[in-house]
């Protein structure tokens, strides 16, 4: 799939819905950056930067990092040349103020209206996905002990890196992340629906089916708006 210029994709959905898995694939296929605020924050935490020291306790409690901190990080990254042709946002925006500010930033950069996809999935599926998730400590590839295991237990298929579990995938923290999602992020679906920008996929389906559903959405938008 090829994408021309200036299109932002926003993958919305609860923790564990598969946004990271699909947005990485999707960004690779469209040759645009995968823009995950969660990955950026985890990187800052692991490097012990000022941002990381601020974000760490908030993330460990399953709460959201303040909007002004997120927007500064996002705007700095968006200003880099590789983002000029389009981006796939994963886990951003997550609050109404973030969505409103993103709208202004995209407009000022000459981007078209974003394509927003809501990942719909039930709670029992989310718990299985989060408790079974392992990620590569080197490249960040995502696996699942139940549904997408690596070839060799504990080892990344791509680079042999050690697989690790995220500290915020503990059941007590997952509960808080779901509360934050319901209170602060779920209203974004209505926000984008009102603007006629929202599509949805059944994210409980298998990975290939979800990828196909995303492609179908893109093809439909291409047909409507011309080539993306
Ligand atoms: P973030 O890293 O964004 O986490 P999240 O949104 O909670 O989402 P996850 O990464 O947990 O899930 P996912 O939907 O990406 O699922 P995945 O593809 O991995 O945020 C972490 C924290 O950072 C937040 O709590 C907050 O503190 C902070 N933060 C980040 N952004 C912020 C922002 N904008 N504002 C404020 N604070 C922010 O899949 C999960 C598992 O399921 C994997 O094991 C995978 O292999 C498996 N799987 C995926 N798809 C399928 C499928 N179709 N079938 C079977 N298994 C599947």
mmCIF file of C-alpha atoms and ligand atoms in Angstrom:
data_model
loop_
_atom_site.group_PDB
_atom_site.id
_atom_site.type_symbol
_atom_site.label_atom_id
_atom_site.label_comp_id
_atom_site.label_asym_id
_atom_site.label_seq_id
_atom_site.Cartn_x
_atom_site.Cartn_y
_atom_site.Cartn_z
ATOM 1 C CA UNK A 1 0.000 0.000 0.000
ATOM 2 C CA UNK A 2 1.403 3.392 -0.911
ATOM 3 C CA UNK A 3 0.488 6.655 0.717
ATOM 4 C CA UNK A 4 1.276 9.982 -0.884
ATOM 5 C CA UNK A 5 1.520 12.967 1.421
ATOM 6 C CA UNK A 6 0.280 14.689 4.477
ATOM 7 C CA UNK A 7 -2.063 12.207 6.041
ATOM 8 C CA UNK A 8 -2.189 11.445 9.727
ATOM 9 C CA UNK A 9 -3.697 8.179 10.909
ATOM 10 C CA UNK A 10 -4.956 7.959 14.469
ATOM 11 C CA UNK A 11 -5.468 4.536 16.019
ATOM 12 C CA UNK A 12 -7.781 4.887 19.026
ATOM 13 C CA UNK A 13 -8.723 2.175 21.484
ATOM 14 C CA UNK A 14 -8.271 0.735 24.960
ATOM 15 C CA UNK A 15 -5.027 -0.732 26.334
ATOM 16 C CA UNK A 16 -4.328 -4.082 24.668
ATOM 17 C CA UNK A 17 -6.668 -3.520 21.715
ATOM 18 C CA UNK A 18 -3.821 -4.141 19.246
ATOM 19 C CA UNK A 19 -3.053 -0.530 18.274
ATOM 20 C CA UNK A 20 0.717 -1.024 18.587
ATOM 21 C CA UNK A 21 0.718 -4.286 16.636
ATOM 22 C CA UNK A 22 -1.339 -2.880 13.760
ATOM 23 C CA UNK A 23 0.146 0.614 13.661
ATOM 24 C CA UNK A 24 3.690 -0.771 13.349
ATOM 25 C CA UNK A 25 2.652 -2.979 10.415
ATOM 26 C CA UNK A 26 0.634 -0.214 8.854
ATOM 27 C CA UNK A 27 3.409 2.379 9.147
ATOM 28 C CA UNK A 28 5.920 -0.046 7.606
ATOM 29 C CA UNK A 29 3.651 -0.677 4.649
ATOM 30 C CA UNK A 30 2.959 3.014 4.119
ATOM 31 C CA UNK A 31 6.637 3.932 4.714
ATOM 32 C CA UNK A 32 5.770 6.612 7.281
ATOM 33 C CA UNK A 33 6.879 6.874 10.930
ATOM 34 C CA UNK A 34 5.104 4.878 13.629
ATOM 35 C CA UNK A 35 4.461 7.513 16.264
ATOM 36 C CA UNK A 36 3.793 5.946 19.655
ATOM 37 C CA UNK A 37 3.713 8.287 22.633
ATOM 38 C CA UNK A 38 3.857 5.226 24.928
ATOM 39 C CA UNK A 39 7.089 4.000 23.272
ATOM 40 C CA UNK A 40 8.570 7.512 23.428
ATOM 41 C CA UNK A 41 7.791 7.755 27.146
ATOM 42 C CA UNK A 42 9.162 4.256 27.877
ATOM 43 C CA UNK A 43 12.350 5.202 26.033
ATOM 44 C CA UNK A 44 12.655 8.360 28.171
ATOM 45 C CA UNK A 45 12.071 6.280 31.327
ATOM 46 C CA UNK A 46 14.740 3.749 30.376
ATOM 47 C CA UNK A 47 17.253 6.529 29.603
ATOM 48 C CA UNK A 48 16.447 8.287 32.889
ATOM 49 C CA UNK A 49 15.861 11.682 31.243
ATOM 50 C CA UNK A 50 13.993 14.504 32.970
ATOM 51 C CA UNK A 51 10.854 13.538 31.006
ATOM 52 C CA UNK A 52 11.348 9.901 31.991
ATOM 53 C CA UNK A 53 11.694 10.752 35.680
ATOM 54 C CA UNK A 54 8.480 12.752 35.513
ATOM 55 C CA UNK A 55 6.527 10.125 33.535
ATOM 56 C CA UNK A 56 7.662 6.976 35.344
ATOM 57 C CA UNK A 57 5.538 7.152 38.506
ATOM 58 C CA UNK A 58 2.503 8.314 36.523
ATOM 59 C CA UNK A 59 2.794 5.384 34.108
ATOM 60 C CA UNK A 60 3.366 2.958 36.980
ATOM 61 C CA UNK A 61 0.050 4.080 38.463
ATOM 62 C CA UNK A 62 -1.711 3.625 35.101
ATOM 63 C CA UNK A 63 -2.613 7.313 34.842
ATOM 64 C CA UNK A 64 -2.099 9.690 31.920
ATOM 65 C CA UNK A 65 0.936 11.953 31.627
ATOM 66 C CA UNK A 66 -0.125 15.666 31.626
ATOM 67 C CA UNK A 67 -1.248 17.124 28.298
ATOM 68 C CA UNK A 68 1.369 19.905 28.170
ATOM 69 C CA UNK A 69 4.198 17.381 28.589
ATOM 70 C CA UNK A 70 2.777 15.137 25.873
ATOM 71 C CA UNK A 71 2.144 17.986 23.445
ATOM 72 C CA UNK A 72 5.700 19.329 23.797
ATOM 73 C CA UNK A 73 7.096 15.851 23.072
ATOM 74 C CA UNK A 74 4.731 15.346 20.126
ATOM 75 C CA UNK A 75 5.339 18.730 18.532
ATOM 76 C CA UNK A 76 9.115 18.307 18.748
ATOM 77 C CA UNK A 77 8.925 14.906 17.055
ATOM 78 C CA UNK A 78 6.432 16.088 14.421
ATOM 79 C CA UNK A 79 8.822 18.885 13.439
ATOM 80 C CA UNK A 80 11.385 16.298 12.268
ATOM 81 C CA UNK A 81 11.606 15.922 8.469
ATOM 82 C CA UNK A 82 10.587 12.242 8.340
ATOM 83 C CA UNK A 83 7.107 13.171 9.617
ATOM 84 C CA UNK A 84 6.422 15.548 6.727
ATOM 85 C CA UNK A 85 4.889 12.828 4.523
ATOM 86 C CA UNK A 86 2.465 11.418 7.088
ATOM 87 C CA UNK A 87 2.431 9.549 10.398
ATOM 88 C CA UNK A 88 0.581 6.783 12.179
ATOM 89 C CA UNK A 89 -0.302 7.859 15.725
ATOM 90 C CA UNK A 90 -0.536 5.048 18.261
ATOM 91 C CA UNK A 91 -1.888 5.946 21.710
ATOM 92 C CA UNK A 92 -2.187 9.636 20.831
ATOM 93 C CA UNK A 93 -4.258 11.758 21.193
ATOM 94 C CA UNK A 94 -5.749 10.485 24.440
ATOM 95 C CA UNK A 95 -7.655 13.464 25.809
ATOM 96 C CA UNK A 96 -9.852 16.147 24.253
ATOM 97 C CA UNK A 97 -7.248 18.914 24.765
ATOM 98 C CA UNK A 98 -4.641 16.722 23.021
ATOM 99 C CA UNK A 99 -7.046 16.077 20.114
ATOM 100 C CA UNK A 100 -7.909 19.769 19.766
ATOM 101 C CA UNK A 101 -4.282 20.853 19.815
ATOM 102 C CA UNK A 102 -3.315 18.111 17.377
ATOM 103 C CA UNK A 103 -5.993 19.390 14.994
ATOM 104 C CA UNK A 104 -4.416 22.853 15.082
ATOM 105 C CA UNK A 105 -0.888 21.516 14.616
ATOM 106 C CA UNK A 106 -1.894 19.320 11.650
ATOM 107 C CA UNK A 107 -3.683 22.211 10.017
ATOM 108 C CA UNK A 108 -0.686 24.499 10.460
ATOM 109 C CA UNK A 109 1.498 21.856 8.781
ATOM 110 C CA UNK A 110 -0.844 21.543 5.801
ATOM 111 C CA UNK A 111 -1.972 18.007 6.643
ATOM 112 C CA UNK A 112 -5.414 16.885 5.470
ATOM 113 C CA UNK A 113 -8.021 15.763 7.981
ATOM 114 C CA UNK A 114 -6.801 12.735 9.936
ATOM 115 C CA UNK A 115 -8.129 9.213 9.354
ATOM 116 C CA UNK A 116 -9.285 7.972 12.765
ATOM 117 C CA UNK A 117 -9.861 4.281 13.467
ATOM 118 C CA UNK A 118 -11.412 3.066 16.695
ATOM 119 C CA UNK A 119 -10.318 -0.424 17.806
ATOM 120 C CA UNK A 120 -13.426 -2.014 19.350
ATOM 121 C CA UNK A 121 -12.783 -4.950 21.655
ATOM 122 C CA UNK A 122 -14.297 -6.592 24.742
ATOM 123 C CA UNK A 123 -12.812 -6.493 28.231
ATOM 124 C CA UNK A 124 -12.075 -10.231 28.539
ATOM 125 C CA UNK A 125 -10.059 -10.137 25.292
ATOM 126 C CA UNK A 126 -8.063 -7.142 26.579
ATOM 127 C CA UNK A 127 -7.052 -8.891 29.798
ATOM 128 C CA UNK A 128 -5.830 -11.976 27.921
ATOM 129 C CA UNK A 129 -3.834 -9.824 25.525
ATOM 130 C CA UNK A 130 -2.215 -7.680 28.200
ATOM 131 C CA UNK A 131 -1.320 -10.488 30.590
ATOM 132 C CA UNK A 132 0.082 -12.508 27.650
ATOM 133 C CA UNK A 133 2.079 -9.662 26.083
ATOM 134 C CA UNK A 134 5.879 -9.809 25.792
ATOM 135 C CA UNK A 135 7.989 -7.231 23.897
ATOM 136 C CA UNK A 136 11.538 -7.315 22.565
ATOM 137 C CA UNK A 137 13.880 -5.275 24.749
ATOM 138 C CA UNK A 138 15.927 -4.397 21.637
ATOM 139 C CA UNK A 139 13.520 -3.669 18.744
ATOM 140 C CA UNK A 140 10.163 -3.445 20.546
ATOM 141 C CA UNK A 141 8.508 -6.237 18.489
ATOM 142 C CA UNK A 142 5.307 -7.359 20.223
ATOM 143 C CA UNK A 143 4.445 -11.012 20.952
ATOM 144 C CA UNK A 144 1.710 -12.777 22.849
ATOM 145 C CA UNK A 145 2.185 -15.950 24.864
ATOM 146 C CA UNK A 146 -1.289 -17.178 23.830
ATOM 147 C CA UNK A 147 -1.879 -15.834 20.346
ATOM 148 C CA UNK A 148 1.441 -14.790 18.790
ATOM 149 C CA UNK A 149 4.334 -16.572 20.541
ATOM 150 C CA UNK A 150 7.952 -16.183 19.405
ATOM 151 C CA UNK A 151 9.650 -19.191 17.742
ATOM 152 C CA UNK A 152 11.959 -19.581 20.763
ATOM 153 C CA UNK A 153 10.503 -18.826 24.190
ATOM 154 C CA UNK A 154 11.777 -15.525 25.655
ATOM 155 C CA UNK A 155 13.681 -14.541 22.480
ATOM 156 C CA UNK A 156 12.807 -12.118 19.656
ATOM 157 C CA UNK A 157 12.420 -13.750 16.206
ATOM 158 C CA UNK A 158 13.967 -10.702 14.494
ATOM 159 C CA UNK A 159 17.132 -9.941 16.467
ATOM 160 C CA UNK A 160 17.405 -12.506 19.279
ATOM 161 C CA UNK A 161 16.691 -9.781 21.877
ATOM 162 C CA UNK A 162 15.382 -10.753 25.317
ATOM 163 C CA UNK A 163 11.584 -10.537 25.654
ATOM 164 C CA UNK A 164 10.297 -8.564 28.632
ATOM 165 C CA UNK A 165 6.885 -7.774 30.170
ATOM 166 C CA UNK A 166 5.760 -4.187 30.729
ATOM 167 C CA UNK A 167 5.487 -3.158 34.397
ATOM 168 C CA UNK A 168 2.103 -1.535 33.654
ATOM 169 C CA UNK A 169 0.651 -4.873 32.481
ATOM 170 C CA UNK A 170 0.214 -5.993 36.112
ATOM 171 C CA UNK A 171 -3.539 -6.602 36.658
ATOM 172 C CA UNK A 172 -3.890 -3.802 39.284
ATOM 173 C CA UNK A 173 -2.291 -1.237 36.940
ATOM 174 C CA UNK A 174 -4.301 -2.503 33.948
ATOM 175 C CA UNK A 175 -7.448 -1.746 35.956
ATOM 176 C CA UNK A 176 -6.334 1.874 36.422
ATOM 177 C CA UNK A 177 -5.360 2.195 32.742
ATOM 178 C CA UNK A 178 -8.850 1.050 31.760
ATOM 179 C CA UNK A 179 -10.407 3.625 34.106
ATOM 180 C CA UNK A 180 -8.236 6.362 32.548
ATOM 181 C CA UNK A 181 -9.243 5.136 29.089
ATOM 182 C CA UNK A 182 -12.965 5.236 29.880
ATOM 183 C CA UNK A 183 -12.860 8.664 31.502
ATOM 184 C CA UNK A 184 -10.395 10.509 29.325
ATOM 185 C CA UNK A 185 -9.986 8.750 25.978
ATOM 186 C CA UNK A 186 -13.366 7.199 25.131
ATOM 187 C CA UNK A 187 -14.960 10.650 24.545
ATOM 188 C CA UNK A 188 -12.587 11.096 21.591
ATOM 189 C CA UNK A 189 -14.606 8.593 19.568
ATOM 190 C CA UNK A 190 -17.605 10.940 19.715
ATOM 191 C CA UNK A 191 -15.399 13.964 19.084
ATOM 192 C CA UNK A 192 -14.140 12.466 15.800
ATOM 193 C CA UNK A 193 -17.505 10.885 14.905
ATOM 194 C CA UNK A 194 -19.150 14.304 15.038
ATOM 195 C CA UNK A 195 -16.582 15.530 12.502
ATOM 196 C CA UNK A 196 -17.305 12.564 10.228
ATOM 197 C CA UNK A 197 -13.755 11.266 10.647
ATOM 198 C CA UNK A 198 -14.333 8.069 12.647
ATOM 199 C CA UNK A 199 -14.107 4.522 11.344
ATOM 200 C CA UNK A 200 -14.056 1.384 13.481
ATOM 201 C CA UNK A 201 -12.618 -2.131 13.277
ATOM 202 C CA UNK A 202 -13.565 -5.254 15.204
ATOM 203 C CA UNK A 203 -10.264 -5.556 17.064
ATOM 204 C CA UNK A 204 -11.287 -8.865 18.709
ATOM 205 C CA UNK A 205 -10.648 -10.554 15.366
ATOM 206 C CA UNK A 206 -7.323 -12.198 14.484
ATOM 207 C CA UNK A 207 -4.359 -10.017 13.502
ATOM 208 C CA UNK A 208 -4.643 -10.689 9.748
ATOM 209 C CA UNK A 209 -8.377 -9.944 9.788
ATOM 210 C CA UNK A 210 -7.781 -6.637 11.594
ATOM 211 C CA UNK A 211 -5.062 -5.723 9.053
ATOM 212 C CA UNK A 212 -7.476 -6.512 6.205
ATOM 213 C CA UNK A 213 -10.201 -4.400 7.811
ATOM 214 C CA UNK A 214 -7.763 -1.469 8.054
ATOM 215 C CA UNK A 215 -6.823 -1.840 4.394
ATOM 216 C CA UNK A 216 -10.490 -1.854 3.426
ATOM 217 C CA UNK A 217 -10.998 1.428 5.275
ATOM 218 C CA UNK A 218 -8.041 3.007 3.489
ATOM 219 C CA UNK A 219 -9.250 1.803 0.085
ATOM 220 C CA UNK A 220 -12.688 3.239 0.759
ATOM 221 C CA UNK A 221 -11.207 6.617 1.763
ATOM 222 C CA UNK A 222 -8.929 6.537 -1.288
ATOM 223 C CA UNK A 223 -11.982 5.994 -3.467
ATOM 224 C CA UNK A 224 -13.725 8.921 -1.825
ATOM 225 C CA UNK A 225 -10.856 11.426 -1.561
ATOM 226 C CA UNK A 226 -8.529 10.252 -4.351
ATOM 227 C CA UNK A 227 -5.164 8.648 -3.648
ATOM 228 C CA UNK A 228 -4.006 9.273 -0.081
HETATM 229 P P1 LIG B 1 0.704 3.029 25.626
HETATM 230 O O1 LIG B 1 2.037 2.452 25.440
HETATM 231 O O2 LIG B 1 0.139 3.894 24.563
HETATM 232 O O3 LIG B 1 -0.279 1.849 26.021
HETATM 233 P P2 LIG B 1 -1.835 1.620 25.726
HETATM 234 O O4 LIG B 1 -2.565 2.614 24.917
HETATM 235 O O5 LIG B 1 -2.382 1.362 27.069
HETATM 236 O O6 LIG B 1 -1.864 0.448 24.756
HETATM 237 P P3 LIG B 1 -1.026 -0.826 24.829
HETATM 238 O O7 LIG B 1 0.348 -0.587 24.285
HETATM 239 O O8 LIG B 1 -1.113 -1.472 26.172
HETATM 240 O O9 LIG B 1 -1.887 -1.769 23.868
HETATM 241 P P4 LIG B 1 -2.021 -1.826 22.296
HETATM 242 O O10 LIG B 1 -3.402 -1.430 21.904
HETATM 243 O O11 LIG B 1 -0.888 -1.115 21.615
HETATM 244 O O12 LIG B 1 -1.894 -3.392 22.087
HETATM 245 P P5 LIG B 1 -0.698 -4.274 21.472
HETATM 246 O O13 LIG B 1 -0.631 -4.091 19.977
HETATM 247 O O14 LIG B 1 0.556 -4.142 22.260
HETATM 248 O O15 LIG B 1 0.666 3.926 26.989
HETATM 249 C C1 LIG B 1 1.303 3.499 28.170
HETATM 250 C C2 LIG B 1 1.243 4.635 29.198
HETATM 251 O O16 LIG B 1 1.965 5.789 28.706
HETATM 252 C C3 LIG B 1 -0.166 5.181 29.515
HETATM 253 O O17 LIG B 1 -0.804 4.419 30.515
HETATM 254 C C4 LIG B 1 0.150 6.626 29.957
HETATM 255 O O18 LIG B 1 0.616 6.664 31.283
HETATM 256 C C5 LIG B 1 1.308 7.017 29.048
HETATM 257 N N1 LIG B 1 0.859 7.686 27.805
HETATM 258 C C6 LIG B 1 1.084 7.222 26.525
HETATM 259 N N2 LIG B 1 0.556 8.067 25.622
HETATM 260 C C7 LIG B 1 -0.011 9.076 26.324
HETATM 261 C C8 LIG B 1 -0.743 10.239 25.936
HETATM 262 N N3 LIG B 1 -0.988 10.523 24.640
HETATM 263 N N4 LIG B 1 -1.198 11.052 26.927
HETATM 264 C C9 LIG B 1 -0.957 10.787 28.228
HETATM 265 N N5 LIG B 1 -0.268 9.703 28.673
HETATM 266 C C10 LIG B 1 0.200 8.839 27.710
HETATM 267 O O19 LIG B 1 -1.333 -5.749 21.697
HETATM 268 C C11 LIG B 1 -1.502 -6.270 23.007
HETATM 269 C C12 LIG B 1 -1.246 -7.788 22.982
HETATM 270 O O20 LIG B 1 -2.243 -8.417 22.169
HETATM 271 C C13 LIG B 1 0.104 -8.193 22.357
HETATM 272 O O21 LIG B 1 0.615 -9.294 23.055
HETATM 273 C C14 LIG B 1 -0.249 -8.605 20.912
HETATM 274 O O22 LIG B 1 0.630 -9.601 20.410
HETATM 275 C C15 LIG B 1 -1.666 -9.132 21.078
HETATM 276 N N6 LIG B 1 -2.531 -8.877 19.939
HETATM 277 C C16 LIG B 1 -2.649 -7.699 19.264
HETATM 278 N N7 LIG B 1 -3.578 -7.805 18.293
HETATM 279 C C17 LIG B 1 -4.077 -9.072 18.380
HETATM 280 C C18 LIG B 1 -5.084 -9.806 17.656
HETATM 281 N N8 LIG B 1 -5.800 -9.219 16.650
HETATM 282 N N9 LIG B 1 -5.338 -11.089 18.011
HETATM 283 C C19 LIG B 1 -4.656 -11.684 19.035
HETATM 284 N N10 LIG B 1 -3.688 -11.049 19.750
HETATM 285 C C20 LIG B 1 -3.409 -9.753 19.438
#
